[in-house]
mmCIF file of C-alpha atoms and ligand atoms in Angstrom:
data_model
loop_
_atom_site.group_PDB
_atom_site.id
_atom_site.type_symbol
_atom_site.label_atom_id
_atom_site.label_comp_id
_atom_site.label_asym_id
_atom_site.label_seq_id
_atom_site.Cartn_x
_atom_site.Cartn_y
_atom_site.Cartn_z
ATOM 1 C CA MET K 1 -48.765 247.523 93.288
ATOM 2 C CA ASN K 2 -47.855 249.587 90.169
ATOM 3 C CA MET K 3 -50.774 251.377 88.670
ATOM 4 C CA ASN K 4 -49.099 252.006 85.226
ATOM 5 C CA LYS K 5 -49.064 248.248 84.398
ATOM 6 C CA ARG K 6 -50.999 246.841 81.555
ATOM 7 C CA ILE K 7 -51.632 250.128 79.794
ATOM 8 C CA PRO K 8 -49.631 251.255 76.942
ATOM 9 C CA PHE K 9 -46.588 254.003 77.070
ATOM 10 C CA PHE K 10 -48.272 257.087 75.975
ATOM 11 C CA ARG K 11 -51.374 256.466 78.365
ATOM 12 C CA ALA K 12 -49.221 255.729 81.072
ATOM 13 C CA VAL K 13 -47.350 259.099 80.238
ATOM 14 C CA PHE K 14 -50.491 260.783 80.110
ATOM 15 C CA LEU K 15 -52.033 259.406 83.462
ATOM 16 C CA ALA K 16 -48.934 260.140 85.339
ATOM 17 C CA LEU K 17 -48.934 263.585 83.970
ATOM 18 C CA VAL K 18 -52.635 263.910 85.388
ATOM 19 C CA MET K 19 -51.751 262.205 88.317
ATOM 20 C CA THR K 20 -48.711 264.684 89.287
ATOM 21 C CA VAL K 21 -51.093 267.825 88.290
ATOM 22 C CA ALA K 22 -53.519 266.375 90.387
ATOM 23 C CA GLY K 23 -51.216 266.124 93.283
ATOM 24 C CA CYS K 24 -51.413 262.140 93.881
ATOM 25 C CA ALA K 25 -48.249 260.999 92.463
ATOM 26 C CA GLY K 26 -47.148 258.306 94.938
ATOM 27 C CA SER K 27 -43.506 258.663 94.903
ATOM 28 C CA GLY K 28 -43.507 262.355 94.589
ATOM 29 C CA VAL K 29 -41.341 262.169 91.851
ATOM 30 C CA GLU K 30 -42.522 264.301 88.884
ATOM 31 C CA VAL K 31 -43.425 263.471 85.784
ATOM 32 C CA ASP K 32 -42.471 266.103 82.912
ATOM 33 C CA GLU K 33 -42.159 266.194 79.163
ATOM 34 C CA VAL K 34 -38.412 266.149 79.546
ATOM 35 C CA LYS K 35 -38.166 262.807 81.501
ATOM 36 C CA GLY K 36 -41.779 261.771 80.370
ATOM 37 C CA ARG K 37 -41.298 258.011 78.821
ATOM 38 C CA ALA K 38 -38.143 257.060 80.902
ATOM 39 C CA GLU K 39 -39.875 258.210 84.260
ATOM 40 C CA ALA K 40 -43.262 256.457 83.075
ATOM 41 C CA MET K 41 -40.870 253.382 82.368
ATOM 42 C CA ASN K 42 -39.460 253.904 85.552
ATOM 43 C CA ARG K 43 -42.618 253.812 87.784
ATOM 44 C CA TRP K 44 -43.807 250.765 85.663
ATOM 45 C CA LEU K 45 -40.594 249.064 87.461
ATOM 46 C CA GLY K 46 -41.632 249.849 90.678
ATOM 47 C CA HIS K 47 -40.110 246.891 92.964
ATOM 48 C CA GLY K 48 -38.689 244.430 91.069
ATOM 49 C CA VAL K 49 -35.979 241.451 92.047
ATOM 50 C CA ASN K 50 -33.097 240.456 90.424
ATOM 51 C CA LEU K 51 -32.910 237.053 88.975
ATOM 52 C CA GLY K 52 -29.675 236.755 90.161
ATOM 53 C CA ASN K 53 -26.639 233.772 90.178
ATOM 54 C CA ALA K 54 -28.395 232.001 87.207
ATOM 55 C CA LEU K 55 -27.401 233.248 83.638
ATOM 56 C CA ASP K 56 -24.770 235.491 85.195
ATOM 57 C CA ALA K 57 -22.820 232.426 86.755
ATOM 58 C CA PRO K 58 -20.326 231.194 84.218
ATOM 59 C CA THR K 59 -22.660 228.668 82.925
ATOM 60 C CA GLU K 60 -25.911 228.424 84.055
ATOM 61 C CA GLY K 61 -26.524 226.328 87.483
ATOM 62 C CA GLU K 62 -22.505 226.905 88.520
ATOM 63 C CA TRP K 63 -23.758 228.903 91.011
ATOM 64 C CA GLY K 64 -26.727 226.894 92.049
ATOM 65 C CA VAL K 65 -29.502 228.601 90.109
ATOM 66 C CA VAL K 66 -31.158 226.978 87.359
ATOM 67 C CA LEU K 67 -34.410 229.043 85.839
ATOM 68 C CA LYS K 68 -37.591 227.645 86.356
ATOM 69 C CA GLU K 69 -40.926 228.414 84.387
ATOM 70 C CA CYS K 70 -42.577 228.390 88.174
ATOM 71 C CA TYR K 71 -40.160 231.081 89.611
ATOM 72 C CA PHE K 72 -41.384 233.803 87.251
ATOM 73 C CA ASP K 73 -44.670 232.844 88.918
ATOM 74 C CA LYS K 74 -43.529 233.465 92.392
ATOM 75 C CA ILE K 75 -42.128 236.849 91.116
ATOM 76 C CA LYS K 76 -45.586 237.701 90.024
ATOM 77 C CA GLU K 77 -47.142 236.113 92.799
ATOM 78 C CA ALA K 78 -45.586 237.813 95.436
ATOM 79 C CA GLY K 79 -46.125 240.924 93.941
ATOM 80 C CA PHE K 80 -43.056 242.186 92.322
ATOM 81 C CA ASP K 81 -43.339 244.632 89.471
ATOM 82 C CA SER K 82 -40.545 243.687 87.323
ATOM 83 C CA VAL K 83 -37.324 241.771 86.956
ATOM 84 C CA ARG K 84 -33.588 242.308 86.239
ATOM 85 C CA LEU K 85 -32.243 240.011 84.592
ATOM 86 C CA PRO K 86 -28.342 239.665 84.915
ATOM 87 C CA VAL K 87 -26.674 237.411 82.017
ATOM 88 C CA ARG K 88 -22.961 236.833 81.907
ATOM 89 C CA TRP K 89 -23.038 236.963 77.617
ATOM 90 C CA SER K 90 -18.843 236.841 77.652
ATOM 91 C CA THR K 91 -18.475 233.261 78.663
ATOM 92 C CA HIS K 92 -20.665 232.228 75.873
ATOM 93 C CA ALA K 93 -19.556 234.112 72.500
ATOM 94 C CA LEU K 94 -16.589 233.361 70.256
ATOM 95 C CA GLU K 95 -13.386 235.028 71.751
ATOM 96 C CA ASP K 96 -12.357 236.057 68.434
ATOM 97 C CA SER K 97 -14.457 238.306 65.403
ATOM 98 C CA PRO K 98 -17.374 238.005 64.695
ATOM 99 C CA TYR K 99 -17.680 237.211 68.612
ATOM 100 C CA THR K 100 -20.929 235.249 67.869
ATOM 101 C CA ILE K 101 -23.307 234.555 70.613
ATOM 102 C CA ASP K 102 -23.967 230.579 71.258
ATOM 103 C CA PRO K 103 -27.525 230.700 69.772
ATOM 104 C CA VAL K 104 -28.312 227.838 72.378
ATOM 105 C CA PHE K 105 -27.556 230.780 75.216
ATOM 106 C CA MET K 106 -29.471 232.965 73.338
ATOM 107 C CA LYS K 107 -32.149 231.244 72.827
ATOM 108 C CA ARG K 108 -32.073 230.384 76.515
ATOM 109 C CA VAL K 109 -31.915 234.181 77.662
ATOM 110 C CA GLN K 110 -35.192 234.749 75.032
ATOM 111 C CA TRP K 111 -36.529 232.166 77.074
ATOM 112 C CA ALA K 112 -36.179 233.693 80.372
ATOM 113 C CA VAL K 113 -37.337 237.535 78.909
ATOM 114 C CA ASP K 114 -40.349 235.589 77.092
ATOM 115 C CA ARG K 115 -41.444 234.273 80.773
ATOM 116 C CA CYS K 116 -41.346 238.201 82.275
ATOM 117 C CA ILE K 117 -43.103 239.548 79.099
ATOM 118 C CA GLU K 118 -45.745 237.010 78.870
ATOM 119 C CA ARG K 119 -46.880 237.944 82.835
ATOM 120 C CA ASP K 120 -46.339 241.701 82.101
ATOM 121 C CA LEU K 121 -43.445 242.009 84.245
ATOM 122 C CA PRO K 122 -40.829 244.786 82.367
ATOM 123 C CA VAL K 123 -37.730 243.066 82.330
ATOM 124 C CA ILE K 124 -34.204 244.553 82.515
ATOM 125 C CA LEU K 125 -31.680 242.572 80.327
ATOM 126 C CA ASP K 126 -27.652 243.372 81.099
ATOM 127 C CA ILE K 127 -24.223 242.806 80.391
ATOM 128 C CA HIS K 128 -22.893 241.329 83.834
ATOM 129 C CA HIS K 129 -19.616 239.987 85.057
ATOM 130 C CA TYR K 130 -17.537 240.212 81.912
ATOM 131 C CA THR K 131 -14.521 240.168 83.952
ATOM 132 C CA GLU K 132 -11.915 240.923 81.623
ATOM 133 C CA LEU K 133 -13.439 244.383 81.692
ATOM 134 C CA TYR K 134 -11.815 244.898 85.490
ATOM 135 C CA THR K 135 -8.135 244.284 84.603
ATOM 136 C CA ASP K 136 -7.662 245.320 80.988
ATOM 137 C CA PRO K 137 -10.717 246.360 79.422
ATOM 138 C CA ILE K 138 -9.409 248.046 75.978
ATOM 139 C CA PRO K 139 -8.534 244.876 74.264
ATOM 140 C CA HIS K 140 -12.140 243.641 74.570
ATOM 141 C CA LYS K 141 -14.293 246.763 73.431
ATOM 142 C CA GLU K 142 -14.636 245.885 70.261
ATOM 143 C CA ARG K 143 -16.185 242.141 71.302
ATOM 144 C CA PHE K 144 -18.357 244.205 73.977
ATOM 145 C CA MET K 145 -19.642 246.486 71.216
ATOM 146 C CA ALA K 146 -20.142 242.952 69.105
ATOM 147 C CA LEU K 147 -22.330 241.543 71.839
ATOM 148 C CA TRP K 148 -24.499 244.657 72.254
ATOM 149 C CA LYS K 149 -24.986 244.613 68.419
ATOM 150 C CA GLN K 150 -26.162 241.133 68.294
ATOM 151 C CA ILE K 151 -28.301 241.427 71.738
ATOM 152 C CA ALA K 152 -29.983 244.292 70.134
ATOM 153 C CA ALA K 153 -30.466 242.580 66.703
ATOM 154 C CA HIS K 154 -31.932 239.334 68.462
ATOM 155 C CA PHE K 155 -34.608 241.576 70.418
ATOM 156 C CA LYS K 156 -35.618 244.026 67.675
ATOM 157 C CA ASP K 157 -39.017 243.115 67.380
ATOM 158 C CA TYR K 158 -39.709 242.849 71.662
ATOM 159 C CA PRO K 159 -42.424 245.300 73.432
ATOM 160 C CA GLU K 160 -41.360 248.148 75.590
ATOM 161 C CA LEU K 161 -41.582 245.768 78.382
ATOM 162 C CA LEU K 162 -37.662 244.689 77.548
ATOM 163 C CA LEU K 163 -35.187 247.206 78.709
ATOM 164 C CA PHE K 164 -31.488 247.160 78.237
ATOM 165 C CA GLU K 165 -28.996 248.087 80.852
ATOM 166 C CA ILE K 166 -25.348 248.591 79.458
ATOM 167 C CA TYR K 167 -23.380 247.194 82.084
ATOM 168 C CA ASN K 168 -23.215 245.887 85.381
ATOM 169 C CA GLU K 169 -21.067 247.672 88.129
ATOM 170 C CA PRO K 170 -17.980 248.973 85.593
ATOM 171 C CA ASP K 171 -15.167 249.269 87.976
ATOM 172 C CA ASP K 172 -11.300 249.036 88.339
ATOM 173 C CA ALA K 173 -9.508 249.381 85.239
ATOM 174 C CA PHE K 174 -13.007 250.156 83.832
ATOM 175 C CA THR K 175 -12.616 253.770 84.730
ATOM 176 C CA PRO K 176 -14.909 256.514 84.608
ATOM 177 C CA GLU K 177 -13.652 257.942 81.651
ATOM 178 C CA LEU K 178 -13.559 254.377 79.827
ATOM 179 C CA TRP K 179 -17.069 253.924 80.899
ATOM 180 C CA ASN K 180 -18.480 257.466 79.654
ATOM 181 C CA GLU K 181 -16.881 256.966 76.284
ATOM 182 C CA TRP K 182 -17.995 253.061 76.039
ATOM 183 C CA LEU K 183 -21.476 253.740 77.213
ATOM 184 C CA ALA K 184 -22.351 256.732 74.594
ATOM 185 C CA GLU K 185 -20.714 254.330 72.022
ATOM 186 C CA ALA K 186 -23.084 251.493 72.744
ATOM 187 C CA ILE K 187 -26.211 253.683 73.031
ATOM 188 C CA VAL K 188 -25.383 254.952 69.664
ATOM 189 C CA LEU K 189 -25.487 251.106 68.814
ATOM 190 C CA ILE K 190 -28.363 250.022 70.396
ATOM 191 C CA ARG K 191 -30.161 252.895 69.053
ATOM 192 C CA GLY K 192 -29.894 251.713 65.273
ATOM 193 C CA ASN K 193 -32.370 248.868 66.310
ATOM 194 C CA HIS K 194 -34.369 250.515 69.234
ATOM 195 C CA PRO K 195 -34.971 254.284 68.714
ATOM 196 C CA ASP K 196 -37.651 254.070 71.623
ATOM 197 C CA ARG K 197 -36.395 251.808 73.880
ATOM 198 C CA THR K 198 -35.966 252.461 77.621
ATOM 199 C CA LEU K 199 -32.294 252.000 78.173
ATOM 200 C CA VAL K 200 -30.635 251.674 81.917
ATOM 201 C CA VAL K 201 -27.244 252.883 82.733
ATOM 202 C CA GLY K 202 -25.256 252.918 85.827
ATOM 203 C CA SER K 203 -22.666 255.132 87.481
ATOM 204 C CA ALA K 204 -19.233 253.788 88.041
ATOM 205 C CA ASN K 205 -17.532 252.339 90.654
ATOM 206 C CA ASP K 206 -19.547 249.537 91.098
ATOM 207 C CA ASN K 207 -22.695 251.583 90.477
ATOM 208 C CA TRP K 208 -22.065 253.888 93.770
ATOM 209 C CA ILE K 209 -24.169 257.081 94.197
ATOM 210 C CA THR K 210 -21.383 259.208 94.786
ATOM 211 C CA PHE K 211 -20.009 258.091 91.500
ATOM 212 C CA LEU K 212 -23.216 259.635 89.980
ATOM 213 C CA LYS K 213 -21.220 263.036 89.539
ATOM 214 C CA LEU K 214 -18.893 261.375 87.244
ATOM 215 C CA LEU K 215 -21.582 260.224 84.796
ATOM 216 C CA GLU K 216 -21.704 261.865 81.092
ATOM 217 C CA LEU K 217 -25.180 260.889 79.266
ATOM 218 C CA PRO K 218 -25.931 261.938 75.828
ATOM 219 C CA GLU K 219 -28.003 265.356 76.472
ATOM 220 C CA ASP K 220 -30.600 264.607 73.640
ATOM 221 C CA ASP K 221 -30.912 261.024 74.684
ATOM 222 C CA ARG K 222 -33.985 261.305 77.701
ATOM 223 C CA ASN K 223 -35.297 257.841 77.376
ATOM 224 C CA ILE K 224 -32.703 256.310 80.105
ATOM 225 C CA ILE K 225 -33.167 255.669 83.693
ATOM 226 C CA VAL K 226 -29.881 255.796 85.626
ATOM 227 C CA THR K 227 -29.053 252.941 88.397
ATOM 228 C CA VAL K 228 -27.273 252.867 91.272
ATOM 229 C CA HIS K 229 -26.165 249.698 93.793
ATOM 230 C CA HIS K 230 -26.923 250.281 97.489
ATOM 231 C CA TYR K 231 -24.723 247.701 99.911
ATOM 232 C CA PHE K 232 -23.382 249.937 102.376
ATOM 233 C CA PRO K 233 -21.981 249.219 104.857
ATOM 234 C CA LEU K 234 -20.423 246.263 103.482
ATOM 235 C CA SER K 235 -18.848 245.657 106.602
ATOM 236 C CA PHE K 236 -22.961 244.619 107.449
ATOM 237 C CA THR K 237 -24.232 243.547 104.082
ATOM 238 C CA HIS K 238 -21.468 241.434 102.696
ATOM 239 C CA GLN K 239 -20.023 239.989 105.937
ATOM 240 C CA GLY K 240 -19.260 236.413 105.506
ATOM 241 C CA THR K 241 -19.115 236.568 101.725
ATOM 242 C CA SER K 242 -15.608 235.328 99.780
ATOM 243 C CA TRP K 243 -15.493 238.071 97.098
ATOM 244 C CA THR K 244 -15.412 241.381 99.114
ATOM 245 C CA THR K 245 -12.360 243.082 99.819
ATOM 246 C CA ALA K 246 -10.999 245.589 102.448
ATOM 247 C CA GLU K 247 -10.305 247.687 99.728
ATOM 248 C CA LYS K 248 -13.638 248.560 98.766
ATOM 249 C CA MET K 249 -15.165 249.165 102.012
ATOM 250 C CA SER K 250 -12.361 251.794 102.498
ATOM 251 C CA ARG K 251 -13.095 253.242 99.467
ATOM 252 C CA THR K 252 -16.874 253.636 99.953
ATOM 253 C CA LEU K 253 -15.919 255.393 103.127
ATOM 254 C CA GLU K 254 -13.599 257.883 101.312
ATOM 255 C CA ASP K 255 -15.704 258.335 99.087
ATOM 256 C CA MET K 256 -18.052 259.396 101.771
ATOM 257 C CA ARG K 257 -15.562 261.775 103.500
ATOM 258 C CA PHE K 258 -14.894 263.461 100.144
ATOM 259 C CA ILE K 259 -18.093 264.560 99.605
ATOM 260 C CA GLY K 260 -18.272 265.966 103.223
ATOM 261 C CA GLN K 261 -20.641 263.197 104.769
ATOM 262 C CA ASP K 262 -21.135 262.662 108.247
ATOM 263 C CA LEU K 263 -20.006 258.885 108.944
ATOM 264 C CA PRO K 264 -21.528 256.723 111.404
ATOM 265 C CA PRO K 265 -19.545 256.355 114.775
ATOM 266 C CA TRP K 266 -18.837 252.338 113.725
ATOM 267 C CA SER K 267 -17.190 253.530 110.551
ATOM 268 C CA GLU K 268 -14.120 254.043 112.280
ATOM 269 C CA LYS K 269 -13.833 250.439 112.921
ATOM 270 C CA TRP K 270 -13.792 249.492 109.232
ATOM 271 C CA ASP K 271 -10.954 251.843 107.749
ATOM 272 C CA GLY K 272 -10.093 249.725 105.073
ATOM 273 C CA ARG K 273 -7.340 248.505 107.696
ATOM 274 C CA GLN K 274 -9.525 245.387 108.536
ATOM 275 C CA GLY K 275 -10.719 242.994 105.847
ATOM 276 C CA PRO K 276 -14.006 241.022 105.891
ATOM 277 C CA GLU K 277 -12.592 238.981 108.033
ATOM 278 C CA ALA K 278 -12.931 241.658 111.165
ATOM 279 C CA TRP K 279 -16.893 242.307 109.832
ATOM 280 C CA ASP K 280 -18.335 238.838 111.277
ATOM 281 C CA GLY K 281 -21.237 239.909 114.067
ATOM 282 C CA THR K 282 -21.740 243.314 112.449
ATOM 283 C CA VAL K 283 -25.579 244.548 113.014
ATOM 284 C CA TRP K 284 -27.728 247.080 111.686
ATOM 285 C CA SER K 285 -29.916 248.466 114.443
ATOM 286 C CA GLY K 286 -31.386 251.255 112.683
ATOM 287 C CA THR K 287 -30.233 254.475 114.959
ATOM 288 C CA ASP K 288 -30.576 257.499 113.739
ATOM 289 C CA MET K 289 -26.857 257.833 112.872
ATOM 290 C CA GLU K 290 -27.217 254.476 110.766
ATOM 291 C CA LYS K 291 -30.332 255.992 108.891
ATOM 292 C CA LYS K 292 -28.600 259.281 108.586
ATOM 293 C CA ALA K 293 -25.919 257.637 106.881
ATOM 294 C CA MET K 294 -28.337 256.032 104.117
ATOM 295 C CA THR K 295 -30.638 259.039 103.621
ATOM 296 C CA ASP K 296 -27.778 260.934 103.140
ATOM 297 C CA LEU K 297 -26.722 258.965 100.293
ATOM 298 C CA PHE K 298 -30.102 258.981 98.956
ATOM 299 C CA GLU K 299 -30.527 262.849 99.153
ATOM 300 C CA ILE K 300 -27.188 263.119 97.181
ATOM 301 C CA ALA K 301 -28.796 260.428 94.344
ATOM 302 C CA SER K 302 -32.238 262.153 94.362
ATOM 303 C CA SER K 303 -30.472 265.864 94.100
ATOM 304 C CA TRP K 304 -28.450 264.751 90.799
ATOM 305 C CA SER K 305 -31.659 263.096 89.717
ATOM 306 C CA GLU K 306 -33.459 266.542 90.160
ATOM 307 C CA LYS K 307 -30.425 268.389 88.458
ATOM 308 C CA HIS K 308 -30.080 266.081 85.339
ATOM 309 C CA GLN K 309 -33.740 265.355 84.966
ATOM 310 C CA ARG K 310 -33.210 261.518 84.673
ATOM 311 C CA PRO K 311 -35.327 258.720 86.555
ATOM 312 C CA LEU K 312 -33.471 256.545 89.217
ATOM 313 C CA ASN K 313 -33.431 253.055 89.596
ATOM 314 C CA LEU K 314 -31.889 250.946 92.431
ATOM 315 C CA GLY K 315 -30.852 247.884 90.668
ATOM 316 C CA GLU K 316 -29.052 246.158 93.471
ATOM 317 C CA TYR K 317 -29.403 246.157 97.263
ATOM 318 C CA GLY K 318 -29.327 243.265 100.074
ATOM 319 C CA ALA K 319 -27.290 241.886 103.161
ATOM 320 C CA TYR K 320 -25.911 238.373 102.550
ATOM 321 C CA LYS K 321 -27.310 235.424 104.741
ATOM 322 C CA ALA K 322 -24.526 235.435 107.316
ATOM 323 C CA ALA K 323 -25.726 238.825 108.766
ATOM 324 C CA ASP K 324 -28.524 238.420 111.697
ATOM 325 C CA ALA K 325 -31.661 238.021 110.121
ATOM 326 C CA GLU K 326 -33.292 240.931 112.304
ATOM 327 C CA SER K 327 -30.660 243.334 111.085
ATOM 328 C CA ARG K 328 -31.201 241.953 107.537
ATOM 329 C CA ILE K 329 -35.017 242.578 107.400
ATOM 330 C CA ARG K 330 -34.672 246.127 109.121
ATOM 331 C CA TRP K 331 -31.738 246.957 106.808
ATOM 332 C CA THR K 332 -33.887 245.976 103.593
ATOM 333 C CA ARG K 333 -37.040 247.329 104.765
ATOM 334 C CA PHE K 334 -35.170 250.443 105.705
ATOM 335 C CA ILE K 335 -33.489 250.954 101.970
ATOM 336 C CA THR K 336 -36.633 249.761 99.815
ATOM 337 C CA GLU K 337 -38.942 252.751 101.930
ATOM 338 C CA THR K 338 -36.030 255.110 101.697
ATOM 339 C CA ALA K 339 -35.636 254.344 97.983
ATOM 340 C CA LEU K 340 -39.396 254.556 97.322
ATOM 341 C CA ALA K 341 -39.262 258.072 98.954
ATOM 342 C CA HIS K 342 -36.865 259.393 96.855
ATOM 343 C CA GLY K 343 -38.592 257.987 93.465
ATOM 344 C CA LEU K 344 -36.531 255.405 92.980
ATOM 345 C CA SER K 345 -37.498 252.282 91.520
ATOM 346 C CA THR K 346 -35.990 249.089 93.164
ATOM 347 C CA HIS K 347 -34.779 245.799 92.590
ATOM 348 C CA TYR K 348 -33.482 243.627 95.328
ATOM 349 C CA TRP K 349 -30.293 241.354 94.961
ATOM 350 C CA GLU K 350 -31.562 238.455 94.788
ATOM 351 C CA PHE K 351 -34.240 236.274 94.044
ATOM 352 C CA CYS K 352 -33.621 232.498 95.272
ATOM 353 C CA ALA K 353 -29.690 231.615 95.405
ATOM 354 C CA GLY K 354 -28.533 230.705 99.082
ATOM 355 C CA GLY K 355 -26.877 233.849 99.953
ATOM 356 C CA PHE K 356 -29.433 236.838 99.535
ATOM 357 C CA GLY K 357 -32.446 235.143 98.448
ATOM 358 C CA LEU K 358 -35.732 235.760 99.298
ATOM 359 C CA TYR K 359 -37.231 232.115 97.865
ATOM 360 C CA HIS K 360 -36.211 228.709 99.059
ATOM 361 C CA PRO K 361 -36.350 226.214 96.043
ATOM 362 C CA ASP K 362 -36.036 223.307 98.181
ATOM 363 C CA THR K 363 -39.296 223.917 100.322
ATOM 364 C CA LYS K 364 -40.847 226.074 98.068
ATOM 365 C CA THR K 365 -41.401 229.197 100.635
ATOM 366 C CA PHE K 366 -40.022 232.675 100.927
ATOM 367 C CA ASN K 367 -38.268 233.979 103.722
ATOM 368 C CA GLU K 368 -41.984 235.607 104.321
ATOM 369 C CA ARG K 369 -40.638 238.656 106.439
ATOM 370 C CA LEU K 370 -37.504 239.454 104.052
ATOM 371 C CA LEU K 371 -39.955 239.547 101.141
ATOM 372 C CA LYS K 372 -42.229 242.026 102.706
ATOM 373 C CA ALA K 373 -39.252 244.086 103.107
ATOM 374 C CA ALA K 374 -37.644 243.667 99.788
ATOM 375 C CA SER K 375 -40.998 244.066 97.986
ATOM 376 C CA GLY K 376 -42.117 247.358 99.548
ATOM 377 C CA GLN K 377 -45.197 245.681 101.368
ATOM 378 C CA SER K 378 -43.852 245.659 104.860
ATOM 379 C CA GLY K 379 -46.069 248.355 106.140
ATOM 380 C CA LYS K 380 -49.211 246.881 104.480
HETATM 381 C C1 BGC M 1 -22.848 240.824 91.771
HETATM 382 C C2 BGC M 1 -23.324 239.076 92.532
HETATM 383 C C3 BGC M 1 -23.210 239.690 94.016
HETATM 384 C C4 BGC M 1 -23.521 240.846 94.230
HETATM 385 C C5 BGC M 1 -23.377 240.793 95.822
HETATM 386 C C6 BGC M 1 -23.481 241.650 92.171
HETATM 387 O O1 BGC M 1 -23.345 242.865 91.579
HETATM 388 O O2 BGC M 1 -23.205 240.445 90.291
HETATM 389 O O3 BGC M 1 -22.358 238.247 91.932
HETATM 390 O O4 BGC M 1 -23.369 238.463 94.643
HETATM 391 O O5 BGC M 1 -23.392 241.943 93.828
HETATM 392 O O6 BGC M 1 -22.233 241.218 95.920
#
């Protein structure tokens, strides 16, 4: 699917430049000297998938997924271009200085990274679910940086196919201000070992699009892809889940109002006074109004990207299994296509866990229609 695969970076950048000049660049994103390397890598990421609920669980297997070699084959065969690998390091490291990461866990993560690389799948490795950061981040700063120091040292000689994402979904007490401060420090730390590696950094408030405006990145570091997550509307995508709050939905709607966005009529119903228990049966029919709520958000993302000359990735999106099958496929297809039309690479949440998964490990089959919608092949 992605034509930059298998070719070294500088050729990829050159090719992308030639294609843009020739007017045949697929997504309409222009590659220029400013964004060059990160932009080429973002094209390489293409349409990918999250290997979620495995290494991001408190311990692997606790959320039903133990990674297997064949999963990487399935991902490749299904036509995905890249993988995002969420990892919960915080339950596998010493609580006190020097915060050593359990070597067995490090080896396990490396095994998963290697399985991607040997299949030519770029892989984004992050820090995920460091849950203490949501309630009381400051006492954990030294440990967080120590984790990055160890990860950066461990993967020092890895090829460019490995990308690092500083942190998944900062939120709550991990405020936008704190996040800007920490991400700048983490970037300096990582750059010590990885001057040329492409990094991925998300916006605050769960990587929500409207929070891009508060994101501050080091101006002189252009090798950064910015990531956003999109689960809007939560009343549809997160119906039936046990971990979503009404407050999150109302915050999302508040953001949209704040930026003067048209809200779809059904949003009145989900104004924060009603929690997830009232969301059952919410459908996504793909009406003009529903679509506009989405495209408006992606417009915000692309204008930000254009203004700041940073390539964008949609690092997570998906609808939980409790939503009706047709709505899930419609919504997923629409988001994949809208993201592509706005020049974002994508990573569907997620590969094979029961909730959002595309692949059923028991029957060894894919949910074919959802797979097509998530991998950008629905029109083919
Ligand atoms: C979390 C997952 C969750 C997903 C959808 C992700 O960021 O890491 O645990 O299932 O969002 O809510």
